Tab-separated table of C-alpha atoms and ligand atoms in Angstrom:
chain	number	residue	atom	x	y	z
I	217	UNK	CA	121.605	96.921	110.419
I	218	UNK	CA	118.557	94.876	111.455
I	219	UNK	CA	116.250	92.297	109.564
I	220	UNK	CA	112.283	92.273	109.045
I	221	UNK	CA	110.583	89.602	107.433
I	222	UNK	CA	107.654	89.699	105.491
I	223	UNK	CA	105.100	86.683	105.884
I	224	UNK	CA	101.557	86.527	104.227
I	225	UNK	CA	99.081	83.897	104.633
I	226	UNK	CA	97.608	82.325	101.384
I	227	UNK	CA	94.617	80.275	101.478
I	228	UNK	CA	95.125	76.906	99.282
I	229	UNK	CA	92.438	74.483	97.483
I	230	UNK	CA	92.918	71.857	95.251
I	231	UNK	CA	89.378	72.393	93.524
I	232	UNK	CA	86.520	74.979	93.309
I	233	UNK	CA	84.607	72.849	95.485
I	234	UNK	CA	86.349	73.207	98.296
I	235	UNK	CA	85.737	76.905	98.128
I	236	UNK	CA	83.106	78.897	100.841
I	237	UNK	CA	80.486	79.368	98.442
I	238	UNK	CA	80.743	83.048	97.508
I	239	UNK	CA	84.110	82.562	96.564
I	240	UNK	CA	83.151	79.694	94.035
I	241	UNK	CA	80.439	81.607	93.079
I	242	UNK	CA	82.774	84.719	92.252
I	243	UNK	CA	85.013	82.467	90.482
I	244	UNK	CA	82.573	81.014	88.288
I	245	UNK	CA	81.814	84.730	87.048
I	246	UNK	CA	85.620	85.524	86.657
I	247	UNK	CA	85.528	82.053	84.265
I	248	UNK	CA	82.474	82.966	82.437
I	249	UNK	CA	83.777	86.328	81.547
I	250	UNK	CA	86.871	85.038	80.347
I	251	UNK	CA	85.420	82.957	78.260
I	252	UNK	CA	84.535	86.518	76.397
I	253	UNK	CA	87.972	88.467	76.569
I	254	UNK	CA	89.456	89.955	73.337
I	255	UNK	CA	92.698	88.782	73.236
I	256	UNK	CA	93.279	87.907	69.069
I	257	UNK	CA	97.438	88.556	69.919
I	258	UNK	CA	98.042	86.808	72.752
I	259	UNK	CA	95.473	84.336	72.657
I	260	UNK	CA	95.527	84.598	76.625
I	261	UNK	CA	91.914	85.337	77.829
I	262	UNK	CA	91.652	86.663	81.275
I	263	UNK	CA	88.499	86.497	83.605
I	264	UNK	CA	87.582	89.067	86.291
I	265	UNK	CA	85.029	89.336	88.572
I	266	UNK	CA	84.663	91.712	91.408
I	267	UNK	CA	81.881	92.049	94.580
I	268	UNK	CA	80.757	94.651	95.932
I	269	UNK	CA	79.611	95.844	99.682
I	270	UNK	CA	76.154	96.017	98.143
I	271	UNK	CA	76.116	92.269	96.736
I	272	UNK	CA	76.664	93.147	92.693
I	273	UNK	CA	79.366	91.665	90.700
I	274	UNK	CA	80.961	93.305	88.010
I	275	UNK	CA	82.997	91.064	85.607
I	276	UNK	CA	85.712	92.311	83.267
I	277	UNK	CA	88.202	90.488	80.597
I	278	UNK	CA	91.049	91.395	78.620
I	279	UNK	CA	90.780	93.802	75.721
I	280	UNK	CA	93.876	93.814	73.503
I	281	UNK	CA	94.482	96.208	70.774
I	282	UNK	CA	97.107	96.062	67.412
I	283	UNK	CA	98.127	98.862	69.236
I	284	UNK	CA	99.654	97.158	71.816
I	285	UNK	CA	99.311	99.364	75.068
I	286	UNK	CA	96.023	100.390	74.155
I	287	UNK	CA	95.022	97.475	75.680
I	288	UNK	CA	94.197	96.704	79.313
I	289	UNK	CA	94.089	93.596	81.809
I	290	UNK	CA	90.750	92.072	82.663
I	291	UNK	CA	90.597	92.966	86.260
I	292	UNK	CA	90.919	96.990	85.442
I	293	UNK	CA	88.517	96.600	83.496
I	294	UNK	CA	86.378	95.164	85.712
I	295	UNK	CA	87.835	97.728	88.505
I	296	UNK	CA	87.632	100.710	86.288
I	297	UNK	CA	84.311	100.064	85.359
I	298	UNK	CA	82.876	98.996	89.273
I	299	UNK	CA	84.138	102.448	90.345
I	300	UNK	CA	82.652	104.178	87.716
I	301	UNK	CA	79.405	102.613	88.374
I	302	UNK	CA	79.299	102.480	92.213
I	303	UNK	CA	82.231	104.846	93.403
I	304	UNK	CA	81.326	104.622	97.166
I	305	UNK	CA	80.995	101.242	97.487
I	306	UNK	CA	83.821	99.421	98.990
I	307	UNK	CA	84.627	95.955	96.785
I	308	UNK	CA	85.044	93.166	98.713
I	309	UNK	CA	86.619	90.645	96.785
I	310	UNK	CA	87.990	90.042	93.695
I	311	UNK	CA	88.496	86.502	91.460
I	312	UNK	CA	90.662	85.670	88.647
I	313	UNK	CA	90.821	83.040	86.304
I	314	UNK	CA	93.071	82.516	82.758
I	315	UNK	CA	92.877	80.505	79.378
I	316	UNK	CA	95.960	79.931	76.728
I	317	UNK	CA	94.518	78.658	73.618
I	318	UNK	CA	91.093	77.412	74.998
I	319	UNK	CA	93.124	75.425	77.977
I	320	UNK	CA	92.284	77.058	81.315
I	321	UNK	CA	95.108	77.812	83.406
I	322	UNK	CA	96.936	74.546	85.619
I	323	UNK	CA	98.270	77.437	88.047
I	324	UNK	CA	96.759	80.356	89.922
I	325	UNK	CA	96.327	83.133	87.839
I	326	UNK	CA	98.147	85.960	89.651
I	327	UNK	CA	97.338	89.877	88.850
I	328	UNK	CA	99.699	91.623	87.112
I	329	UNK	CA	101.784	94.245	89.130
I	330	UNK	CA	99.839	97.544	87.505
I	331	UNK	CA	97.026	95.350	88.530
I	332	UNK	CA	98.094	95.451	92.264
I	333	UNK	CA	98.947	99.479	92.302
I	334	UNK	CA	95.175	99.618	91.465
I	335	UNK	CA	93.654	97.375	93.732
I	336	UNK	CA	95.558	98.717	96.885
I	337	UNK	CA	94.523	102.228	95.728
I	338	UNK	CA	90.715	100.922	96.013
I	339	UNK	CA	91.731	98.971	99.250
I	340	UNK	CA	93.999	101.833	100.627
I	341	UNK	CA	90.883	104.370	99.988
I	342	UNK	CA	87.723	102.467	100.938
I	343	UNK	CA	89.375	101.061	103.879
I	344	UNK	CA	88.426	97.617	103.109
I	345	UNK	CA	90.331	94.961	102.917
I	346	UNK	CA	89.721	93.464	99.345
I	347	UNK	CA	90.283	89.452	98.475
I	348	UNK	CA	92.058	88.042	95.923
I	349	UNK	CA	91.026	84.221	94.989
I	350	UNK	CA	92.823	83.410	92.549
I	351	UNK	CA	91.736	80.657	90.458
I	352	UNK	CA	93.060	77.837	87.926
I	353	UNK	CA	91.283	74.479	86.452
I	354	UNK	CA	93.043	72.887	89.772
I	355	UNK	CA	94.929	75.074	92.366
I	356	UNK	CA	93.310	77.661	93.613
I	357	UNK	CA	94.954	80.322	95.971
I	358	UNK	CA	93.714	83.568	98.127
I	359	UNK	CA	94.875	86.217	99.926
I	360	UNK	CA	92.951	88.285	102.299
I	361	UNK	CA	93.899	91.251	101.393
I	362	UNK	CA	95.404	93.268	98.721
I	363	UNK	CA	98.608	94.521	100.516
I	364	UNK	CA	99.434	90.664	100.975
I	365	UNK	CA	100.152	90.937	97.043
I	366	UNK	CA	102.060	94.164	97.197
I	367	UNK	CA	103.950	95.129	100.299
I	368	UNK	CA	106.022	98.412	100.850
I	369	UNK	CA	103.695	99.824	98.417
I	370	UNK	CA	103.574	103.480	96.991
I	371	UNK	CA	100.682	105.065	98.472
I	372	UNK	CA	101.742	108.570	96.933
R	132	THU	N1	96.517	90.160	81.432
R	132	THU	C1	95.447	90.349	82.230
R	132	THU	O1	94.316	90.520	81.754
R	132	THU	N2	95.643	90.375	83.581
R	132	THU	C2	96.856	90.213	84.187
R	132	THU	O2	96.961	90.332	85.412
R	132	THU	C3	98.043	89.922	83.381
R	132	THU	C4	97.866	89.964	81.911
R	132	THU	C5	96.313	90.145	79.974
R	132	THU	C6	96.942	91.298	79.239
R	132	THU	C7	97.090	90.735	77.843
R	132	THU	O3	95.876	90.947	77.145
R	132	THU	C8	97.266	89.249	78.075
R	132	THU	O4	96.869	88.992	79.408
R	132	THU	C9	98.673	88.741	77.843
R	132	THU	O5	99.576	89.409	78.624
């Protein structure tokens, strides 16, 4: 048998501010739109905002439901409804941000993995590598692209 290793490069800052500015800019949408997430069960609000080729940003939250899967994670939203909008535009980045119980997140907010599937699909199809900042009230991490986040991936 023979080994490979895996290796990904993650970008690290200790503060918004030490962000290029698009990516503290995207942030700051992701955080805003969390601020507006329906989440009355888990009382976790998730922020989402995604760029596009052409410049727009689309933000999304989380929408929970008493019907528990009937809910769905702030960044599909915010995926779901990009695509529908502008399907031939490639997005270019995505940013993430949480709250528990009005306390932003201390640790990058990382997407979920049905999360992932979707973004690679968008990555995968456009040909464009998408990137992931993934934000907290302190640590903030990226990767360059989506198939950092999800290697060996089913691509159907
Ligand atoms: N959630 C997201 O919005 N994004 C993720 O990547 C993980 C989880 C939401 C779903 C649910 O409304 C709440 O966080 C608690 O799991």
């Amino acid at each position: 048998m023979t080994k490979k290793t895996i290796e990904i490069t993650i970008h690290c800052a200790d503060s918004p501010i030490q962000l290029p500015a698009a990516d503290a800019t995207l942030l700051q949408k992701a955080t805003q739109a969390m601020q507006q997430a329906y989440a009355p069960y888990s009382h976790f609000r998730v922020g989402a905002a995604v760029l596009l080729e052409n410049g727009k940003i689309i933000c999304g939250n989380n929408q929970e439901n008493a019907a528990y899967p009937s809910g769905l994670c702030a960044e599909r939203v915010a995926l779901f409804y990009a695509n529908a909008q502008y399907p031939n535009i490639p997005i270019r980045a995505i940013a993430i941000n949480a709250e528990k119980d009005g306390h932003e997140s201390l640790e990058p907010v990382y997407p979920c993995g049905n999360c992932r599937q979707v973004l690679l699909e968008y990555e995968t199809h456009s040909g464009h590598p998408i990137r992931i900042i993934m934000g907290s009230a302190r640590k903030i991490q990226i990767v360059d692209r989506v198939s950092d986040l999800l290697p060996l991936s089913f691509t159907g």
